[in-house]
PDB file of C-alpha atoms in Angstrom:
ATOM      1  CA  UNK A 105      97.594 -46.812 206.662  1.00  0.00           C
ATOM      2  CA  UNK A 106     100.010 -47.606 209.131  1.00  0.00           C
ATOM      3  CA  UNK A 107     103.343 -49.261 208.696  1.00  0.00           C
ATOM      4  CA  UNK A 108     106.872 -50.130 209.111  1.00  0.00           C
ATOM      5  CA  UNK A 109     109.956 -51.370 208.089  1.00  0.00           C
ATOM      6  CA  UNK A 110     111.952 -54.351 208.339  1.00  0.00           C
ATOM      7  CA  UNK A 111     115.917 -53.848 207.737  1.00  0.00           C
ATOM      8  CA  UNK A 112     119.210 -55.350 208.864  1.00  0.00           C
ATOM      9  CA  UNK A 113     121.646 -52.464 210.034  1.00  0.00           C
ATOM     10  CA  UNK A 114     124.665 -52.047 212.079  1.00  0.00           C
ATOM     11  CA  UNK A 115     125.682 -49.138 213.716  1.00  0.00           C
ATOM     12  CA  UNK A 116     128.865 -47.719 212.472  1.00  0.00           C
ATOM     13  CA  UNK A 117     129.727 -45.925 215.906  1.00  0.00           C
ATOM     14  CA  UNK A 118     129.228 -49.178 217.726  1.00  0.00           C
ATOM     15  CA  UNK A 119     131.622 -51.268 215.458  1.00  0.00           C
ATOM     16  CA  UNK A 120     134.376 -48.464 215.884  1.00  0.00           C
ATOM     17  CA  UNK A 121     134.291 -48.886 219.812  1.00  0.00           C
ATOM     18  CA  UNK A 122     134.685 -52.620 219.375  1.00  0.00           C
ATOM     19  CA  UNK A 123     137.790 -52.246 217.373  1.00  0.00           C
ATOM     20  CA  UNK A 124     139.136 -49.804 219.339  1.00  0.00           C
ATOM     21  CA  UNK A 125     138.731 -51.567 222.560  1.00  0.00           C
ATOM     22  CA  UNK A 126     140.283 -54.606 220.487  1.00  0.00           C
ATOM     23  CA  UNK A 127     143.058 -52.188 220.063  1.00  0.00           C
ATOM     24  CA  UNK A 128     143.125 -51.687 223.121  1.00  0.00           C
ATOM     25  CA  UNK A 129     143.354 -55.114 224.654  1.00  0.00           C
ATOM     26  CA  UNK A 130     145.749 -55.829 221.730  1.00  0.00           C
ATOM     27  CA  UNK A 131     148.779 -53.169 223.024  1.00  0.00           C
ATOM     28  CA  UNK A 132     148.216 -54.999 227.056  1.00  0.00           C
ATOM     29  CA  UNK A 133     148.535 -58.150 226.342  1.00  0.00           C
ATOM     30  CA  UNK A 134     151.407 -59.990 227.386  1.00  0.00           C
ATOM     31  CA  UNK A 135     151.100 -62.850 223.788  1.00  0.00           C
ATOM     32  CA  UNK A 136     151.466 -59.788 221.522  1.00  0.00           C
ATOM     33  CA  UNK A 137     154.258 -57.786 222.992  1.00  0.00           C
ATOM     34  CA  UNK A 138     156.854 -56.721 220.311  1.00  0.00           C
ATOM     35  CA  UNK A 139     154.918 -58.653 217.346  1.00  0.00           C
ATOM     36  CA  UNK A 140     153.501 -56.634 214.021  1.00  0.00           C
ATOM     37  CA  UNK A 141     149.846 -57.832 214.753  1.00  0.00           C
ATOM     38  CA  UNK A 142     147.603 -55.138 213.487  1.00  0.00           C
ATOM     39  CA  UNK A 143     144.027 -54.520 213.958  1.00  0.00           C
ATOM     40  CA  UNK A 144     142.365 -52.028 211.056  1.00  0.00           C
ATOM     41  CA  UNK A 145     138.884 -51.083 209.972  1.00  0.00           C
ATOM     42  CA  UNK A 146     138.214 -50.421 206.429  1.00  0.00           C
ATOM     43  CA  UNK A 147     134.614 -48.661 205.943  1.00  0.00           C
ATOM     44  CA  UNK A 148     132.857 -52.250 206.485  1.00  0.00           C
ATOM     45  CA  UNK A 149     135.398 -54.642 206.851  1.00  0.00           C
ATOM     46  CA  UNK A 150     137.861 -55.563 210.068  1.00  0.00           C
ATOM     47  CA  UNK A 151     141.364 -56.869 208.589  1.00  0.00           C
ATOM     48  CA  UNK A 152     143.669 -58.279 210.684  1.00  0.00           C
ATOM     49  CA  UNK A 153     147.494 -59.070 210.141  1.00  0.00           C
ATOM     50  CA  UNK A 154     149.629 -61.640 212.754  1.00  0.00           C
ATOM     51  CA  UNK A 155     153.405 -63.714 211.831  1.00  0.00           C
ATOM     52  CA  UNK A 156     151.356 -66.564 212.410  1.00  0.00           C
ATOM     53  CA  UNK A 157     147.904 -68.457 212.277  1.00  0.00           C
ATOM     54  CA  UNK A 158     147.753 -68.942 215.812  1.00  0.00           C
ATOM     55  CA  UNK A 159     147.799 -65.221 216.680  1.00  0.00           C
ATOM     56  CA  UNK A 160     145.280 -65.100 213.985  1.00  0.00           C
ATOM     57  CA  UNK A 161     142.892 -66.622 215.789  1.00  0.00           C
ATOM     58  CA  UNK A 162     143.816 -65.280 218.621  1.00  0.00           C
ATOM     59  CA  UNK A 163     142.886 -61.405 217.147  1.00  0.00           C
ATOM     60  CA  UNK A 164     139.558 -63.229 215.398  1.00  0.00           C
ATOM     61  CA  UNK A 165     138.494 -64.521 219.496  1.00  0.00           C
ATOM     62  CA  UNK A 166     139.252 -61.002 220.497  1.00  0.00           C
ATOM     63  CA  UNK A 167     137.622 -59.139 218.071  1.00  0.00           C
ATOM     64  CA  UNK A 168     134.285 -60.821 218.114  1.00  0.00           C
ATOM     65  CA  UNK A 169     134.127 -60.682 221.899  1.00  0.00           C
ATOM     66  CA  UNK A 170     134.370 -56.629 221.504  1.00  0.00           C
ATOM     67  CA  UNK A 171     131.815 -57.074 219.052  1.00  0.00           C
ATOM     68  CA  UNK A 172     129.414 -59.358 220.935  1.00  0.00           C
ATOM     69  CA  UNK A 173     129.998 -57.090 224.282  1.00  0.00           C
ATOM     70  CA  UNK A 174     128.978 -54.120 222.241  1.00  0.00           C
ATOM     71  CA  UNK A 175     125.709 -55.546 220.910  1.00  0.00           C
ATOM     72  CA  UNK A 176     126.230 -56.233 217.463  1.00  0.00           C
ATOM     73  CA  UNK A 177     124.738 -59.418 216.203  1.00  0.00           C
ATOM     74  CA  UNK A 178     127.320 -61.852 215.422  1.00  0.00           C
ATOM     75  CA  UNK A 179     124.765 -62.630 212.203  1.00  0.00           C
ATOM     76  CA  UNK A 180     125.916 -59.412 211.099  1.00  0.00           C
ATOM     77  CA  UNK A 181     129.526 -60.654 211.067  1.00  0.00           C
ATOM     78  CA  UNK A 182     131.512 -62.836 208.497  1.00  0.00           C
ATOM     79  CA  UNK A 183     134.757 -64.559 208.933  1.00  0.00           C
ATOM     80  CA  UNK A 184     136.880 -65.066 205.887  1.00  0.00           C
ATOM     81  CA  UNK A 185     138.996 -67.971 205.965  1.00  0.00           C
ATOM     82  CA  UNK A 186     142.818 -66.843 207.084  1.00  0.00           C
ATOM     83  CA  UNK A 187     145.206 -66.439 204.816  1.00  0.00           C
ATOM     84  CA  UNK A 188     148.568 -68.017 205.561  1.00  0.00           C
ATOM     85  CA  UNK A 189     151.503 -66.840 203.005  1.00  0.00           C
ATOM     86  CA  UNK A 190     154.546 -69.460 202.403  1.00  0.00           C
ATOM     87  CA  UNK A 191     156.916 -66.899 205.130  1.00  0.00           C
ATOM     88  CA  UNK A 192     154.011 -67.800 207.801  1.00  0.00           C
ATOM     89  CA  UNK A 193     152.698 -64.286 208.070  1.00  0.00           C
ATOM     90  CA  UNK A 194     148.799 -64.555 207.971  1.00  0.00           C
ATOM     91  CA  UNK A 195     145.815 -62.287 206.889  1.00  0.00           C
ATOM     92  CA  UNK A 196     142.380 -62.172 207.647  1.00  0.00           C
ATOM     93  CA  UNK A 197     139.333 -60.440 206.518  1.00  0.00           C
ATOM     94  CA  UNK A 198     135.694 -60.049 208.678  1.00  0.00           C
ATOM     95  CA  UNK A 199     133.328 -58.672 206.854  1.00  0.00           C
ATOM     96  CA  UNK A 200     129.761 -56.266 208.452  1.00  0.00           C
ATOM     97  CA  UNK A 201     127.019 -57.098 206.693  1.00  0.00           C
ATOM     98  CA  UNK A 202     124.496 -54.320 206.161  1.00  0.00           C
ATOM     99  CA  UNK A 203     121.581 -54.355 204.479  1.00  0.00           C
ATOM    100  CA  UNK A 204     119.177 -57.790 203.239  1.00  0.00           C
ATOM    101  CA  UNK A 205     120.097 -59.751 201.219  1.00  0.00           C
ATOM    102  CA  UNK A 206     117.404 -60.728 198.583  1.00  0.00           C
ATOM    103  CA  UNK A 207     117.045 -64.529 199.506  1.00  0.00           C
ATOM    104  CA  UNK A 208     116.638 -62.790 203.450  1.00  0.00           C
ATOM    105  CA  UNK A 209     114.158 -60.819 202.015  1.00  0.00           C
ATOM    106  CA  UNK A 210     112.067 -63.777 200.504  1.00  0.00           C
ATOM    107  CA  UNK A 211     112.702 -65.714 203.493  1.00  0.00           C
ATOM    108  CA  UNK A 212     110.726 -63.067 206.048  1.00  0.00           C
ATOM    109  CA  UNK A 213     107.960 -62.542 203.519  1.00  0.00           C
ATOM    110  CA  UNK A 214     107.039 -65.925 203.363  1.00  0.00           C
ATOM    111  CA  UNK A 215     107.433 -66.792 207.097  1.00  0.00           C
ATOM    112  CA  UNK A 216     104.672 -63.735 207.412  1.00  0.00           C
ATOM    113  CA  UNK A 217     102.742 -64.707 204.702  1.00  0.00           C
ATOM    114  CA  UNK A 218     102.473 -68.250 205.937  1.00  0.00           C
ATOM    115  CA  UNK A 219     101.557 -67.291 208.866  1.00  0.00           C
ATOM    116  CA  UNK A 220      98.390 -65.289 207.367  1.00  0.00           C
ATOM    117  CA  UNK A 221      98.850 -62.029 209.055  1.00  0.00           C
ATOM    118  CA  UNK A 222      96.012 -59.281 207.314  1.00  0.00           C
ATOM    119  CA  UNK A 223      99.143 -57.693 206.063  1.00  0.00           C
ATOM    120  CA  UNK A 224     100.808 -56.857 202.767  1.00  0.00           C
ATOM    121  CA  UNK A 225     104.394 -56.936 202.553  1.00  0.00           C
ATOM    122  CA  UNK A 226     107.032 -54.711 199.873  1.00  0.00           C
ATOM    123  CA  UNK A 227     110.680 -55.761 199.364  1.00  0.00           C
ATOM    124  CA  UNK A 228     112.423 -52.436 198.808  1.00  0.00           C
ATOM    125  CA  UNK A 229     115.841 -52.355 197.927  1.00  0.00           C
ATOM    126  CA  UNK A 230     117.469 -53.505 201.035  1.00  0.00           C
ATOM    127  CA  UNK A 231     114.197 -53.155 203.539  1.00  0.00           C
ATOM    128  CA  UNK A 232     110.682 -54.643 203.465  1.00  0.00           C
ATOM    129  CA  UNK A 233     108.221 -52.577 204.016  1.00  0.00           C
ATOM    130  CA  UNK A 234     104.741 -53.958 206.230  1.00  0.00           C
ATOM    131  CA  UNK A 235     101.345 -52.508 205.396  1.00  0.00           C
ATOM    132  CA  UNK A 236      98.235 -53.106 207.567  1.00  0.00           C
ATOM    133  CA  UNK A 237      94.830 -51.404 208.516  1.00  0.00           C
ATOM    134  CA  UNK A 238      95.622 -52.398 212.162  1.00  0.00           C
ATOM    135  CA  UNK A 239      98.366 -51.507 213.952  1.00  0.00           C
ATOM    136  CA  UNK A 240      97.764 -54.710 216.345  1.00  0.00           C
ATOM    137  CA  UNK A 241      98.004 -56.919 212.970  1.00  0.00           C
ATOM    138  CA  UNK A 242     101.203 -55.128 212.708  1.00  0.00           C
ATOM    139  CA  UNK A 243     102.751 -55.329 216.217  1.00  0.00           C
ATOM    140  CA  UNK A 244     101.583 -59.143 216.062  1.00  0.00           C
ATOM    141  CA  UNK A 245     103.959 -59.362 213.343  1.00  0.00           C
ATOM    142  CA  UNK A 246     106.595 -57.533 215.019  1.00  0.00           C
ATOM    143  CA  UNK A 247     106.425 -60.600 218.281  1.00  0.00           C
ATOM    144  CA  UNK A 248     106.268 -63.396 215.001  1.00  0.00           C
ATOM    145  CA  UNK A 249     109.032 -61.995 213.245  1.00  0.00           C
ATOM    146  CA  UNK A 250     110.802 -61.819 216.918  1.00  0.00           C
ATOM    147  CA  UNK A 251     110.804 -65.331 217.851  1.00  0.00           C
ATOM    148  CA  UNK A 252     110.868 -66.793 214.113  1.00  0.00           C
ATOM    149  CA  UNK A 253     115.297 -68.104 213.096  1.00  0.00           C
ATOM    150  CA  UNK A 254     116.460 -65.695 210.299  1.00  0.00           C
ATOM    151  CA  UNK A 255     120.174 -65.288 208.775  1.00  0.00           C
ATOM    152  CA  UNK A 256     120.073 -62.258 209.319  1.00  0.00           C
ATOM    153  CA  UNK A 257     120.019 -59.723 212.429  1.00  0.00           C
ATOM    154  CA  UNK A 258     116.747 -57.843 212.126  1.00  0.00           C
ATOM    155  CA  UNK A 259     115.787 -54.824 213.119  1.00  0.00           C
ATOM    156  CA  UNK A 260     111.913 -52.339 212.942  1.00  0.00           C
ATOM    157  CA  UNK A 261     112.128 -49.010 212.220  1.00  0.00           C
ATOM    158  CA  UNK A 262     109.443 -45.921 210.469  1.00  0.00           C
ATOM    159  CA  UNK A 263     106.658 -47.016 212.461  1.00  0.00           C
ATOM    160  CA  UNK A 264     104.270 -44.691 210.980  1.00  0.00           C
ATOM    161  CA  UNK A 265     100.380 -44.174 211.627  1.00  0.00           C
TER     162      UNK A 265
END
């Protein structure tokens, strides 16, 4: 019976680039010369570190431009609120999503089931999985799924026979 699955993922390799070239741009430009502002990636978070919220934002704009010019869905992405300590120096956190979240989960399902695809559909951990006798019913799904608004970034992989 053939199938697939539905997951939200983001590549690991890709997000490294992005900081790096953030890095990058970080050490050249001209606003930043002799401050402490710090890029770092921690397994699936970015943290940045400025003297003050204005360079803050200013490592936030460039940091999800790398991102964005790399291809990773800025639904994947989550900006923490900067924090600003009593000295001025000021913190903040983006977090990489990975995986669906349950309510994501539900949300998909019942967009396909409303739409009455001949399908069956499995929430599996952190994937849904699509079942169907026809793989047309299936790639239907695939180009409803497409052009349907989700939270999430989505992505179809296993496409199996």
């Amino acid at each position: 019976m053939p199938s697939f699955d539905i997951v939200s993922q983001v590549n690991s390799m890709e997000i490294e680039n992005a900081v790096n070239q953030a890095n990058k741009e970080l050490a050249n430009r001209f606003d930043f010369k002799g401050s402490a502002a710090q890029i770092k990636l921690e397994k699936t978070e970015i943290q940045l570190s400025a003297e003050d919220q204005f360079k803050i934002q200013a490592l936030a704009e460039i940091v999800m431009g790398k991102l964005a010019k790399r291809s990773i869905s800025l639904k994947s992405v989550e900006r923490g609120e900067p924090d600003v300590s009593p000295l001025g120096h000021a913190r903040q956190v983006i977090k990489i999503k990975q995986g669906l979240d349950q309510t994501v989960a539900k949300q998909v399902t019942g967009f396909i089931r409303d739409r009455k695809f001949k399908v069956t559909t499995q929430i599996q951990g952190e994937e849904i999985r699509v079942n169907s006798k026809s793989r047309d019913e299936l790639q239907a799904v695939i180009q409803a799924v497409r052009a349907g608004e989700f939270p999430a970034a989505l992505q179809f992989v296993n496409f199996r026979e």
